[in-house]
Short mmCIF file of C-alpha atoms and ligand atoms in Angstrom, two decimals:
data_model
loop_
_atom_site.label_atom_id
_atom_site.label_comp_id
_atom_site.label_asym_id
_atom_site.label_seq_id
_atom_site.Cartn_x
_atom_site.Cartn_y
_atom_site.Cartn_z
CA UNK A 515 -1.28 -25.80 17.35
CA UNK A 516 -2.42 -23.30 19.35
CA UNK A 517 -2.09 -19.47 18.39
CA UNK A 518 0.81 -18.66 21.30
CA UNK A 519 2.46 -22.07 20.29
CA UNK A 520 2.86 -20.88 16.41
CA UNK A 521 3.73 -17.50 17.15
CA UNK A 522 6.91 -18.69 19.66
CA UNK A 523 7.64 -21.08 16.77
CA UNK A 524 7.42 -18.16 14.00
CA UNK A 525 9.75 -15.89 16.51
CA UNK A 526 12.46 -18.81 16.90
CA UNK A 527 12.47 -19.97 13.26
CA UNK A 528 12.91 -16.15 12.43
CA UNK A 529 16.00 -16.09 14.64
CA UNK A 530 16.98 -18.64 12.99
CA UNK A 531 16.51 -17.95 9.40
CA UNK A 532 18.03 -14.40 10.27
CA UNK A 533 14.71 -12.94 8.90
CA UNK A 534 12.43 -9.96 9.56
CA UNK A 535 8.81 -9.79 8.72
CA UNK A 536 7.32 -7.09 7.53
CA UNK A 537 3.62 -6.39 7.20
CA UNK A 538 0.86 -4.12 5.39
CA UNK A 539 -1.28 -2.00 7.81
CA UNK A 540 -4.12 -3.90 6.27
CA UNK A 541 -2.95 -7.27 6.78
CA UNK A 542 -4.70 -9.16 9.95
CA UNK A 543 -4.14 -8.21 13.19
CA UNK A 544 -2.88 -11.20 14.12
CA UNK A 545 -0.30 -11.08 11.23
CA UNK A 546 0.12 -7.38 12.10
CA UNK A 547 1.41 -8.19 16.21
CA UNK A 548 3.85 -10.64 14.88
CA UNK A 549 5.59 -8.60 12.51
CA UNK A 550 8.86 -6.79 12.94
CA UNK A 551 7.75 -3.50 10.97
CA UNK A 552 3.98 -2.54 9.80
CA UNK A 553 3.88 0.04 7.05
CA UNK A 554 2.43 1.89 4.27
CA UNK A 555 4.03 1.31 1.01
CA UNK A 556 6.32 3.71 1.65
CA UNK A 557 7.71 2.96 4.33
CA UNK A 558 8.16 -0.71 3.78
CA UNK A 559 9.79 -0.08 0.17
CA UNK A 560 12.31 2.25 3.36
CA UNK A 561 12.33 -0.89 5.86
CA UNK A 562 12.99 -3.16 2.89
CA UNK A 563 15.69 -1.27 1.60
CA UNK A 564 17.35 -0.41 5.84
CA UNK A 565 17.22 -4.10 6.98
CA UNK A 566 20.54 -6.27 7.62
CA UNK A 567 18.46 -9.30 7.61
CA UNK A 568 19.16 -11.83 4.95
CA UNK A 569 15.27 -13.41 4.42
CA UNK A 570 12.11 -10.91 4.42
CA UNK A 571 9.15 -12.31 4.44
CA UNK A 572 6.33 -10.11 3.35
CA UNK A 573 2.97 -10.25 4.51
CA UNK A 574 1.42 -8.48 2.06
CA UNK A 575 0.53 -8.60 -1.92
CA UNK A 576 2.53 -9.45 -4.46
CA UNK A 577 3.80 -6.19 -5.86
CA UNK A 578 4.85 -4.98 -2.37
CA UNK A 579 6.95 -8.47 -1.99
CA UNK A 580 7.96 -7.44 -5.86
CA UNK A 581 9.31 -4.11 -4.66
CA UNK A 582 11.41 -5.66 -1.85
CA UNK A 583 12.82 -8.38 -4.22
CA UNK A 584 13.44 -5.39 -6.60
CA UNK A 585 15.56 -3.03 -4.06
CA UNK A 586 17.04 -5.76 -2.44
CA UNK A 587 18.69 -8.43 -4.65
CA UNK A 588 20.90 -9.64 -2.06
CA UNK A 589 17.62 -10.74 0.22
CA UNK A 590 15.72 -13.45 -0.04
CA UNK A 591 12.00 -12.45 -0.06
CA UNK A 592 9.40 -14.74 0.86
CA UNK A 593 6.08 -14.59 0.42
CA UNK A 594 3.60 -16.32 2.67
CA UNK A 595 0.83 -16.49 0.43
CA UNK A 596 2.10 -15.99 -3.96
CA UNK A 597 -1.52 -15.98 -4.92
CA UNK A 598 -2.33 -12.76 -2.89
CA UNK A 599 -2.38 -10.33 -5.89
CA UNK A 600 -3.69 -6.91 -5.71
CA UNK A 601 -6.86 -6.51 -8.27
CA UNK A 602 -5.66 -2.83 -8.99
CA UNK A 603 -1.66 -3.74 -9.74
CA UNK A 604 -3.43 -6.62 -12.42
CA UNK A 605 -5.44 -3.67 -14.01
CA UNK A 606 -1.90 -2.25 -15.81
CA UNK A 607 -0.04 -4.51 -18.43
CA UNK A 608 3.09 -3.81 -20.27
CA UNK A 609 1.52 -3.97 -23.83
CA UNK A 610 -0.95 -1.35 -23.41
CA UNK A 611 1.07 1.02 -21.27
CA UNK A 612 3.83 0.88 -24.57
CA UNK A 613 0.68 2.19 -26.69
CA UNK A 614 -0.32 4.77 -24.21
CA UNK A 615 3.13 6.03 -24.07
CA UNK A 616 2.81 6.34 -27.88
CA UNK A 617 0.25 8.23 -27.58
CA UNK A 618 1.52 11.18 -25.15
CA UNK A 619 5.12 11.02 -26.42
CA UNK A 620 5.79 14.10 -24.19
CA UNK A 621 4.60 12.82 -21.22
CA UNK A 622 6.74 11.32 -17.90
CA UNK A 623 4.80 8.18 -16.78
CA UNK A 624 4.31 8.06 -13.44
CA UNK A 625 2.94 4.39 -11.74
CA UNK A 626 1.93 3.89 -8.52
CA UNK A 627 3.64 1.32 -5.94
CA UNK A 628 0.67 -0.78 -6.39
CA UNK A 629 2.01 -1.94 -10.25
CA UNK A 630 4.08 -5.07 -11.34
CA UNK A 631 7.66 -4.43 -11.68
CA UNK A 632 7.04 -4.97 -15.33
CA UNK A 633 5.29 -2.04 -15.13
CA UNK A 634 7.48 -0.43 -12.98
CA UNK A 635 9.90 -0.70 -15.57
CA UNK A 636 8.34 1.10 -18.14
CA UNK A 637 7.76 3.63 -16.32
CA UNK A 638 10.15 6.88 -15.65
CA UNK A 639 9.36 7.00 -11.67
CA UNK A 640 7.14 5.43 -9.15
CA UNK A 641 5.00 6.93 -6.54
CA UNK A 642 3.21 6.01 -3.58
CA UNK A 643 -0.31 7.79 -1.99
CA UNK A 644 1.94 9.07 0.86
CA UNK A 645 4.32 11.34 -2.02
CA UNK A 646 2.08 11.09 -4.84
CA UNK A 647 2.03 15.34 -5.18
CA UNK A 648 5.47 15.50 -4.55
CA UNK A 649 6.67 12.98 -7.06
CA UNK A 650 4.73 14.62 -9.86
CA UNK A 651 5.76 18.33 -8.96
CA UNK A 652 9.31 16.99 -9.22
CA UNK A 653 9.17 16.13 -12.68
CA UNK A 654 10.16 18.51 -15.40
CA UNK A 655 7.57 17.32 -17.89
CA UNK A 656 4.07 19.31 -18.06
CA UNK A 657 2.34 16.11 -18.82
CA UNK A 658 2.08 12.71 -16.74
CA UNK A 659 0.75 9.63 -17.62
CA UNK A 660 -0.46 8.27 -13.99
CA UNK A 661 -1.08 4.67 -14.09
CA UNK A 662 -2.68 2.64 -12.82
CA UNK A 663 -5.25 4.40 -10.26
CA UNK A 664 -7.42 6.61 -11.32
CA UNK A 665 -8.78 8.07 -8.59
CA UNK A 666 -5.34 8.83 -7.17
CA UNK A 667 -4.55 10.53 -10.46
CA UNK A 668 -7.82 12.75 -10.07
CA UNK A 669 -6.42 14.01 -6.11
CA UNK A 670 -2.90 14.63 -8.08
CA UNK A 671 -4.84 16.72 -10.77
CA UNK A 672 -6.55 18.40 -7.71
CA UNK A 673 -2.73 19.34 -6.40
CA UNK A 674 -0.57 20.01 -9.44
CA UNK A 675 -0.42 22.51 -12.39
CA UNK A 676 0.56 19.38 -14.53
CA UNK A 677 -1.11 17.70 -17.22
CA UNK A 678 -2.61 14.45 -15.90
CA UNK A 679 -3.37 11.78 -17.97
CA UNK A 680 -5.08 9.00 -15.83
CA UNK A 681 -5.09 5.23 -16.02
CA UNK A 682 -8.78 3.13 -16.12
CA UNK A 683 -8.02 1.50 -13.28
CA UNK A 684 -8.91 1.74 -9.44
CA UNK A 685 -8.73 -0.25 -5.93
CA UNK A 686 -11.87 -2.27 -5.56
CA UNK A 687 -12.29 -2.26 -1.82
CA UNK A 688 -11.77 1.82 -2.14
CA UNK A 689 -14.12 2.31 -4.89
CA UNK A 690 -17.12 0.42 -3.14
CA UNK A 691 -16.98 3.13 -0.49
CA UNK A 692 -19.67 5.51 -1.28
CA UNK A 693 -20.22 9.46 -1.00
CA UNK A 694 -23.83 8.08 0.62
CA UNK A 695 -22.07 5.53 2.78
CA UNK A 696 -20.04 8.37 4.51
CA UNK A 697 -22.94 11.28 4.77
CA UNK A 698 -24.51 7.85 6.48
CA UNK A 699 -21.50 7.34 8.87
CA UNK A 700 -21.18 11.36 9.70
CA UNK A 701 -24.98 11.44 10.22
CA UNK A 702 -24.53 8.69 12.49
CA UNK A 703 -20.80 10.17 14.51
CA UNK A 704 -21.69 13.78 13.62
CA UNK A 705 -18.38 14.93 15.84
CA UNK A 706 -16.40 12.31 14.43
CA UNK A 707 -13.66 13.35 11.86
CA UNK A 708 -13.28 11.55 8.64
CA UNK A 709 -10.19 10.43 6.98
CA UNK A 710 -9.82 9.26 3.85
CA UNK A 711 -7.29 7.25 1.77
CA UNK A 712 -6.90 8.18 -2.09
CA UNK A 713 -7.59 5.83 -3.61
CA UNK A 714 -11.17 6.51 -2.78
CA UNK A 715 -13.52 8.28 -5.11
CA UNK A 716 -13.03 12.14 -5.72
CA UNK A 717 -16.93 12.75 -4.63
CA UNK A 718 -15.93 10.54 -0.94
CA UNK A 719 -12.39 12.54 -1.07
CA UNK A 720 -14.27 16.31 -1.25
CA UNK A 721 -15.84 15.28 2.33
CA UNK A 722 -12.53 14.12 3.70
CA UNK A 723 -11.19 16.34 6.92
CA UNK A 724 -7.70 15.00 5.99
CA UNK A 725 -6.39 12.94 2.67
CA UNK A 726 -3.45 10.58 3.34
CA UNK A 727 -1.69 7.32 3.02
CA UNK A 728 -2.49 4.42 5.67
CA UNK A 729 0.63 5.39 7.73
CA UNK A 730 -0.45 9.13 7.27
CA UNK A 731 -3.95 8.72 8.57
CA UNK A 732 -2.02 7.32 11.71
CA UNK A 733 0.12 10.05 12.25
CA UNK A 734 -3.12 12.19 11.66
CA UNK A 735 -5.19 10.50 14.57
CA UNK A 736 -2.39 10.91 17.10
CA UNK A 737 -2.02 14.92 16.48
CA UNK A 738 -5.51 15.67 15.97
CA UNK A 739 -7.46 16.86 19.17
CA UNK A 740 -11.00 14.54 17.68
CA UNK A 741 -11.83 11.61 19.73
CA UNK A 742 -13.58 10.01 17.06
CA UNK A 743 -12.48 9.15 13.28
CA UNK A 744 -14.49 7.66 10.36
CA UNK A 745 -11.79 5.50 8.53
CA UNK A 746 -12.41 5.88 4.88
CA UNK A 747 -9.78 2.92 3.73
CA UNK A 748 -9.50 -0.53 3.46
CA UNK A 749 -11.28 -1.73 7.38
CA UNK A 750 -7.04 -3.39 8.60
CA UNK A 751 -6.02 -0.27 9.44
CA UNK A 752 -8.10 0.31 12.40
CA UNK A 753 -5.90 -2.08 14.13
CA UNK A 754 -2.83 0.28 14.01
CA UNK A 755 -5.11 3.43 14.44
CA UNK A 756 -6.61 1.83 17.64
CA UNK A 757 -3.38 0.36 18.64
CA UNK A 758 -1.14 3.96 18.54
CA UNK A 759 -4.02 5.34 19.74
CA UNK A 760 -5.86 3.60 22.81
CA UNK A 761 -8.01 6.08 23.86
CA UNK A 762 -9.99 7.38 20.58
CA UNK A 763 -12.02 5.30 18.81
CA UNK A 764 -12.52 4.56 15.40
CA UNK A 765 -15.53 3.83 12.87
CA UNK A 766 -15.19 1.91 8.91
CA UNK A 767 -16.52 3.95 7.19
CA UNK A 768 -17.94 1.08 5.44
CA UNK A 769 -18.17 -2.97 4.80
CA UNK A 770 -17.44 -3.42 1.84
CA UNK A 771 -13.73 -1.27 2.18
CA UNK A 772 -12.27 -4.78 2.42
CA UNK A 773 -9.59 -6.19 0.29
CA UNK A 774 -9.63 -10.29 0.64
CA UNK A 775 -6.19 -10.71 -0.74
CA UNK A 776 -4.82 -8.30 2.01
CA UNK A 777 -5.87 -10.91 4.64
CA UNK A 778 -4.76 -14.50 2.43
CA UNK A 779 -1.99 -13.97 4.60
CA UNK A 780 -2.42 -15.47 8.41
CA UNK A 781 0.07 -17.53 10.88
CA UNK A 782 -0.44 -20.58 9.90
CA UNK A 783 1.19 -19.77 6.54
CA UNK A 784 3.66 -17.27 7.88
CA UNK A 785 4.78 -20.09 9.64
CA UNK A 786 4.87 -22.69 7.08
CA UNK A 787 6.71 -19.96 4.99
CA UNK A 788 9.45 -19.59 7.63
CA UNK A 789 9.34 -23.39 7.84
CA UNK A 790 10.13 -24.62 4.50
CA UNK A 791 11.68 -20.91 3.27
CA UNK A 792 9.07 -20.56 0.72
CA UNK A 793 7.80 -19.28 -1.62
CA UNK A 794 10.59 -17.12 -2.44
CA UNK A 795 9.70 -13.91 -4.84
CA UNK A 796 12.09 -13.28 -7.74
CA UNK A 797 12.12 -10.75 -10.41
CA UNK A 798 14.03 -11.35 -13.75
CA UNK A 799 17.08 -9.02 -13.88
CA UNK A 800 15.67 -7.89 -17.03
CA UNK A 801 13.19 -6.24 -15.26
CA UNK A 802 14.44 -5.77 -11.69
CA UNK A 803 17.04 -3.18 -12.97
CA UNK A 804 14.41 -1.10 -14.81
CA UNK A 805 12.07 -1.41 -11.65
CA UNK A 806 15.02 -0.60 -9.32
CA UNK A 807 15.70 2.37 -11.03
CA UNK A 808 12.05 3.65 -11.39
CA UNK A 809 11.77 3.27 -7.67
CA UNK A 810 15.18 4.26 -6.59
CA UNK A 811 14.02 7.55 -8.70
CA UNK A 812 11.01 7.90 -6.18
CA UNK A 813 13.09 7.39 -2.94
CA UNK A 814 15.39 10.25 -3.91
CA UNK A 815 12.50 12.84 -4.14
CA UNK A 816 12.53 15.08 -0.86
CA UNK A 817 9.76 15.77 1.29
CA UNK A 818 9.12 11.60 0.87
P1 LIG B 357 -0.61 2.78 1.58
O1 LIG B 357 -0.47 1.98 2.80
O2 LIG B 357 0.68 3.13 0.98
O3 LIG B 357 -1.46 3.98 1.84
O4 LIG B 357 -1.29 1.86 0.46
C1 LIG B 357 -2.60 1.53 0.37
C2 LIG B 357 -2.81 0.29 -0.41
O5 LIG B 357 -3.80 0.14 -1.07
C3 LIG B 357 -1.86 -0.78 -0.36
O6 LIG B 357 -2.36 -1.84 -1.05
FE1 LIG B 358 -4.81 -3.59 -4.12
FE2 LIG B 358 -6.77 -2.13 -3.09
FE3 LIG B 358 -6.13 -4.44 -1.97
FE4 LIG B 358 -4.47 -2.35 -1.79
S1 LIG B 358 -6.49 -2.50 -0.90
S2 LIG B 358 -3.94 -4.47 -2.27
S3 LIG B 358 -4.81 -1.39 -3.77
S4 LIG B 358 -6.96 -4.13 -4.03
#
């Protein structure tokens, strides 16, 4: 079929499903055009939670489907592709984070979006990398236990008086981008500013003209006066940087900021997804309540 035949066929069968699809900034363009709503985490946790629809299908990784199936038990969610996991979400389990939490008995434990609802649930709140800051500062105790990204809990340490205690476990495709690849990329666009996502590396984060979520860095490039923007985050986003913003132009800051489960994910399997209504996401209640609550928690903090 060719590409304008499936996407007319995606757009009918999504009328007819009464569904909306909603997509990650770094999913592929492609996948990105179709959608109803591209987002950070944040704001597709928001969408999720806004829509009237009855079927969402997520084009995304599991956790993000998770957190829709979580907020929204009246929804189906379907996810395109059930094997697109996110490496950094698989790097926190429920066992260990029980014997963590023995250890700090006086922290709050604070987990990033990018977690199983399992996880979720054991935590006290959730955060994303767009109210990271804010979600700590909120919490009475002096001492969080951040899972599971480590380098997000070192630019929280950077902007709190709290306590952190980090996780050992970080985003691959933001953790292969170097403090040499950008001094490489600015050497190369010396007028260019660079924006960074943080999840990257503390030592890439220190040469960063602005820190912020995927959606954030968007909002960023439109304000700014710069014509030119080194991208330090995972390579999708240029698509929505380039599209909000036709007339500046954007560099990756490197190759390797590429996550291959972001991009499992094209038509062909959005369509087959619409198609046969599969493969729908669901979350034992067990767990869904305790994740519900953990990221209900988040949504209520202000300045989110
Ligand atoms: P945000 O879009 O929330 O910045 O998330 C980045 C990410 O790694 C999602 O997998
Ligand atoms: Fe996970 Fe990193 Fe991929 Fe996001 S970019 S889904 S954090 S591995």
């Amino acid at each position: 079929m060719e590409q304008a035949e499936i996407i007319d066929r995606i757009n009918e069968l999504k009328a007819k499903r009464n569904a909306v699809i909603l997509a990650h900034y770094y999913s592929r363009p492609e996948v990105q055009d179709v959608a109803d709503f591209v987002g950070d985490s944040l704001g597709l946790s928001q969408e999720a939670v806004k829509q009237k629809a009855k079927v969402i299908v997520f084009c995304g990784v599991h956790f993000m489907g998770e957190s829709a199936a979580v907020l929204c038990p009246d929804k189906t969610v379907l996810m395109p592709e059930i094997d697109a996991s996110c490496p950094m979400a698989d790097m926190a389990d429920v066992g260990p984070l029980r014997e963590e939490k023995k250890k700090h008995p006086e922290a709050s434990v604070v987990c990033y979006v990018n977690s199983s609802a399992a996880v979720k649930a054991e935590s006290d709140i959730c955060c994303t990398s767009a109210n990271a800051v804010a979600v700590v500062n909120s919490l009475k105790a002096e001492e969080i236990l951040f899972v599971p990204d480590k380098n997000l809990a070192a630019y929280v340490a950077a902007h709190t008086e709290k306590k952190i205690i980090p996780w050992e476990g970080h985003c691959p495709s933001h953790h292969q981008i170097l403090k040499a690849d950008v001094l490489r990329m600015k050497a190369k666009y010396p007028k260019a500013k660079f924006i960074a996502h943080p999840e990257c590396r503390a030592e890439v984060l220190k040469l960063a003209d602005h820190v912020a979520s995927t959606k954030g860095m968007i909002v960023y490039a439109k304000k700014s006066e710069s014509q030119e923007f080194i991208v330090g985050t995972e390579c999708g986003v240029l698509h929505g940087l380039s599209k909000a913003n036709p007339e500046k132009k954007f560099y990756c800051v490197s190759g390797y900021a590429y996550c291959p489960s972001m991009k499992m994910v094209n038509l062909e399997k959005l369509l087959d997804s619409l198609e046969k209504m599969q493969t729908v996401l669901t979350v034992p209640e067990s767990v869904r309540v305790g994740a519900k609550r953990a990221l209900e928690r988040m949504l209520a903090v202000k300045g989110t």
